[in-house]
Short mmCIF file of N, CA, C and O in Angstrom, two decimals:
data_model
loop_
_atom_site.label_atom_id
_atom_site.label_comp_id
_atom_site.label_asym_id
_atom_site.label_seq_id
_atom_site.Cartn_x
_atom_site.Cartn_y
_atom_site.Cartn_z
N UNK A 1 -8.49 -2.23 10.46
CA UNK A 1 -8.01 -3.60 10.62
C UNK A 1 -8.95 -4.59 9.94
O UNK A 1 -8.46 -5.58 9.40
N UNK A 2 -10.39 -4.37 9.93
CA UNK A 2 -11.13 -5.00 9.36
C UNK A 2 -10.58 -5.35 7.78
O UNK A 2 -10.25 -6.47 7.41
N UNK A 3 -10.58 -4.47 7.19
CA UNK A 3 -10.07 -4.74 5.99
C UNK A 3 -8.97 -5.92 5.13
O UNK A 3 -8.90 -6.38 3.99
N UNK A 4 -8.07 -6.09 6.68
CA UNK A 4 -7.25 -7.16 6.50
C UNK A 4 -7.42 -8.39 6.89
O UNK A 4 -6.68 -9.30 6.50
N UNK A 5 -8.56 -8.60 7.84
CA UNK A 5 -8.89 -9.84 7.90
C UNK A 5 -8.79 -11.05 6.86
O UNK A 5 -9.06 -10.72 5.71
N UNK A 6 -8.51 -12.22 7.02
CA UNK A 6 -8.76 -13.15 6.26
C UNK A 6 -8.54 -14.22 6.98
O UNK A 6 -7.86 -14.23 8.00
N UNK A 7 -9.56 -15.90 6.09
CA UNK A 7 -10.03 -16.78 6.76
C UNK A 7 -8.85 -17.82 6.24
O UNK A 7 -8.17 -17.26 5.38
N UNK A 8 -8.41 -19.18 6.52
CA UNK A 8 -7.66 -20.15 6.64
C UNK A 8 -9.04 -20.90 5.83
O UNK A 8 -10.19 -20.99 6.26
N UNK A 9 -8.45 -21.38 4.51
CA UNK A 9 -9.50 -22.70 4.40
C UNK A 9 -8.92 -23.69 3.49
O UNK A 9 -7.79 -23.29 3.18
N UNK A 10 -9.14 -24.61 3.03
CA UNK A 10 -8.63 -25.53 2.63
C UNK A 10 -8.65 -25.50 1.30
O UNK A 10 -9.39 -26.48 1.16
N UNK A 11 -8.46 -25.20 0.35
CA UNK A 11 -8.65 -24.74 -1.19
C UNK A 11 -9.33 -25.89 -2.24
O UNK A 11 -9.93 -25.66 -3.30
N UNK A 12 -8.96 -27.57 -1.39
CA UNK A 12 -8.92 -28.46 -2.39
C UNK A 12 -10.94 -28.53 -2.40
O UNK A 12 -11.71 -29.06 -3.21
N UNK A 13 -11.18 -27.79 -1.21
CA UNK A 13 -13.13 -28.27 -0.98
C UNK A 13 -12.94 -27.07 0.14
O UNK A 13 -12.11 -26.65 0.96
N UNK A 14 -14.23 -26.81 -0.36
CA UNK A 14 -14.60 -25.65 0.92
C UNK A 14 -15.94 -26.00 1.17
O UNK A 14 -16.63 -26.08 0.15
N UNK A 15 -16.60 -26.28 2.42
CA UNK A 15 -18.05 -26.57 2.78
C UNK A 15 -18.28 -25.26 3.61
O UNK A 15 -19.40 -25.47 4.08
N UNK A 16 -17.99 -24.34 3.97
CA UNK A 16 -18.16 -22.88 4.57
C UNK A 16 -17.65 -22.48 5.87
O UNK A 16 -17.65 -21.48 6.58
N UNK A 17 -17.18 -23.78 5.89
CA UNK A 17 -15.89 -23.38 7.34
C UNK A 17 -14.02 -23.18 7.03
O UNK A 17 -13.28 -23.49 6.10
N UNK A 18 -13.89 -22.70 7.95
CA UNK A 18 -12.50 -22.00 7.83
C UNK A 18 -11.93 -22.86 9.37
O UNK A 18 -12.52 -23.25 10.38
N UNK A 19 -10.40 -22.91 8.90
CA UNK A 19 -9.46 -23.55 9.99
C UNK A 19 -9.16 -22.71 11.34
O UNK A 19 -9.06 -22.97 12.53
N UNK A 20 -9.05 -21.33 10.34
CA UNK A 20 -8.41 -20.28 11.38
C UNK A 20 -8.87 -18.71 10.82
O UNK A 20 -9.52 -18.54 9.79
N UNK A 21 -8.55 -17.95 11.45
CA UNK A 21 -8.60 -16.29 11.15
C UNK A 21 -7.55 -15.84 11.20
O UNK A 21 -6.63 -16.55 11.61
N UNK A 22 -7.35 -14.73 10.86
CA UNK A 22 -6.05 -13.87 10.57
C UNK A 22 -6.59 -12.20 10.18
O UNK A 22 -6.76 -11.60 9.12
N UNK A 23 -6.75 -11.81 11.74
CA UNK A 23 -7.18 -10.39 11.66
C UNK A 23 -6.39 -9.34 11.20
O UNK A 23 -6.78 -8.31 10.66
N UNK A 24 -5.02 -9.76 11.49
CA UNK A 24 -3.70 -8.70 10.53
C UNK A 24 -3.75 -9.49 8.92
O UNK A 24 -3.27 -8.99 7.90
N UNK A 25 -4.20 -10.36 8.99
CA UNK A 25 -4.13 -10.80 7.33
C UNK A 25 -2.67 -11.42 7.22
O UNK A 25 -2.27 -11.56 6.06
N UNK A 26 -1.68 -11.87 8.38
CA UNK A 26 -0.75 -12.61 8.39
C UNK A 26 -0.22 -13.41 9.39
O UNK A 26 0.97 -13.73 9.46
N UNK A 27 -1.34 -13.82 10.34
CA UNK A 27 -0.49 -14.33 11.65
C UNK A 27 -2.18 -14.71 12.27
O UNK A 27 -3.15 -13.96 12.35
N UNK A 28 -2.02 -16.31 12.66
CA UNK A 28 -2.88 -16.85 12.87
C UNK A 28 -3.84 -16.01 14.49
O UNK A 28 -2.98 -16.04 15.38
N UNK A 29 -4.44 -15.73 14.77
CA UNK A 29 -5.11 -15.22 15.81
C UNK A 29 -5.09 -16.58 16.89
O UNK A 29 -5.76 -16.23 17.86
N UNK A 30 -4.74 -17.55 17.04
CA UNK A 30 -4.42 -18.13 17.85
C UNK A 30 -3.28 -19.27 18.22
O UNK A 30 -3.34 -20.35 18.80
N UNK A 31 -2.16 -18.46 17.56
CA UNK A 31 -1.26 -18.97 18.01
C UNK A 31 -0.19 -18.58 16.98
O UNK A 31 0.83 -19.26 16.92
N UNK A 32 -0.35 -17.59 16.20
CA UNK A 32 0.56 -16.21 15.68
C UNK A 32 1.37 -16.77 14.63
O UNK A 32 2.23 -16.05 14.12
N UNK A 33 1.19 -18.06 14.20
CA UNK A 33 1.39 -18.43 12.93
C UNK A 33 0.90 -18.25 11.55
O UNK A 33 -0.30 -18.21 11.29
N UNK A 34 2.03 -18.12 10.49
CA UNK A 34 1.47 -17.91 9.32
C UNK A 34 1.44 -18.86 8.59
O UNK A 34 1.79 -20.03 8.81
N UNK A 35 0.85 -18.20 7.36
CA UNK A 35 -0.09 -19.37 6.38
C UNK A 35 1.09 -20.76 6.21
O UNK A 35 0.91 -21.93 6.54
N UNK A 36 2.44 -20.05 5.51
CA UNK A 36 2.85 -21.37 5.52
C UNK A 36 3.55 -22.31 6.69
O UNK A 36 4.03 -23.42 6.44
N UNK A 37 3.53 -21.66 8.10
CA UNK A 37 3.54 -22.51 9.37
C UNK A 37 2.47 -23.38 9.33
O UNK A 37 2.63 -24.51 9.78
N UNK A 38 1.41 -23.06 8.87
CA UNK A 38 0.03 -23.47 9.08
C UNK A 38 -0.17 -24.39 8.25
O UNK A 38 -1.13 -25.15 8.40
N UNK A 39 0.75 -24.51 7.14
CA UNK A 39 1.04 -25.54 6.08
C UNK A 39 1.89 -26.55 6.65
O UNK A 39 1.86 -27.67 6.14
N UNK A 40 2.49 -26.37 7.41
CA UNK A 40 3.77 -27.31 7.85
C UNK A 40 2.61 -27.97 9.00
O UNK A 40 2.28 -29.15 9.18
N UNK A 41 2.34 -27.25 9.40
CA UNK A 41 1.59 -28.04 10.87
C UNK A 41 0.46 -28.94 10.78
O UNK A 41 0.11 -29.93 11.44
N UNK A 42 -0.04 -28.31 9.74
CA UNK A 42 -1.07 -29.15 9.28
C UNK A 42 -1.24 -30.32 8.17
O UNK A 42 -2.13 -31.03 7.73
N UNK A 43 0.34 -30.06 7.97
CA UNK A 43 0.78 -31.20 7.11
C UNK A 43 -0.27 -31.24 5.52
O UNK A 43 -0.48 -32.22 4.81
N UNK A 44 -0.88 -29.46 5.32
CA UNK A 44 -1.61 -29.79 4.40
C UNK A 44 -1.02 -28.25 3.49
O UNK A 44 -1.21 -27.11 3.90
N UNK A 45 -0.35 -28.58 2.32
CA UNK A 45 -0.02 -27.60 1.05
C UNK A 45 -0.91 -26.71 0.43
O UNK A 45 -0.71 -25.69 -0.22
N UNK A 46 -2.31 -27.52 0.91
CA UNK A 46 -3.55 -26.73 -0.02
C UNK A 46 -3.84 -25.32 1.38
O UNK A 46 -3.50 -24.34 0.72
N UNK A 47 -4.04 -25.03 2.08
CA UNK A 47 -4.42 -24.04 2.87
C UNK A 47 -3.98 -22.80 2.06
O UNK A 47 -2.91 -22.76 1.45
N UNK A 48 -4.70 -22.00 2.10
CA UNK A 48 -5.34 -20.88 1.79
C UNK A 48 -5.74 -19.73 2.24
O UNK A 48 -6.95 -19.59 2.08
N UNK A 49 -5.09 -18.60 2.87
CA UNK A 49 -5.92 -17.50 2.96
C UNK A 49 -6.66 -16.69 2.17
O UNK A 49 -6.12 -16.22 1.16
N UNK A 50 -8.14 -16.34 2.50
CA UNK A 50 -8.70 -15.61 1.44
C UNK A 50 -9.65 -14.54 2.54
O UNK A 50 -9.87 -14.47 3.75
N UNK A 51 -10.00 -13.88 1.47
CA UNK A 51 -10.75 -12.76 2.31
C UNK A 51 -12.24 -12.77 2.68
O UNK A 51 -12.84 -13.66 2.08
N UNK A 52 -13.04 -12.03 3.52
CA UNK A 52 -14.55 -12.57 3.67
C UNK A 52 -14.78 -12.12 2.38
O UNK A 52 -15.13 -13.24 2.00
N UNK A 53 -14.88 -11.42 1.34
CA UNK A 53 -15.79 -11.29 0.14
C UNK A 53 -15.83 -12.71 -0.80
O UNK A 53 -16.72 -13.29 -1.42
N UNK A 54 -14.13 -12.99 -0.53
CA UNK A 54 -13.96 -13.92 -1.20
C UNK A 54 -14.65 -15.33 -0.96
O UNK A 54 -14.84 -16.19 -1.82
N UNK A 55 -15.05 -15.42 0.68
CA UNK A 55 -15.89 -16.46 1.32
C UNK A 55 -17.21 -16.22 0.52
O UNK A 55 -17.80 -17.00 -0.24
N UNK A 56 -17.49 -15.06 0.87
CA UNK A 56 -19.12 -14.99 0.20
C UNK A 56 -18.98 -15.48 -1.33
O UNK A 56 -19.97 -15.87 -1.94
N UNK A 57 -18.10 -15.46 -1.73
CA UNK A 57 -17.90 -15.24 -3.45
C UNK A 57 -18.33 -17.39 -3.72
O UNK A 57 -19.04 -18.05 -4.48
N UNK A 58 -17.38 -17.67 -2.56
CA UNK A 58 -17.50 -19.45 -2.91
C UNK A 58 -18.71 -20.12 -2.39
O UNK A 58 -18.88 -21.33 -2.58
#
């Protein structure tokens, strides 16, 4: 499961925090929404899932 993890972050700026997690890599861990629910709700287009390497990478 590890493998599929990935973090919620905002694409337009990243300062090293993330919105949300997504331990299946499709469904928010707290409150089982996906990326583009998470777009609607947050009223923001730029959100992003990416993976931890990819965190370390930015």
């Amino acid at each position: 499961m590890k493998d599929r993890l990935k973090y919620v972050i905002d694409s337009r700026y990243f300062d090293g925090t993330c919105l949300t997690s997504m331990s299946d890599g499709f469904h928010n861990d707290y409150g089982g929404e996906t990326i583009e629910e998470l777009r609607i709700r947050e009223n923001n287009p730029y959100l992003k899932a990416v993976t931890p390497s990819d965190m370390d990478k930015m």
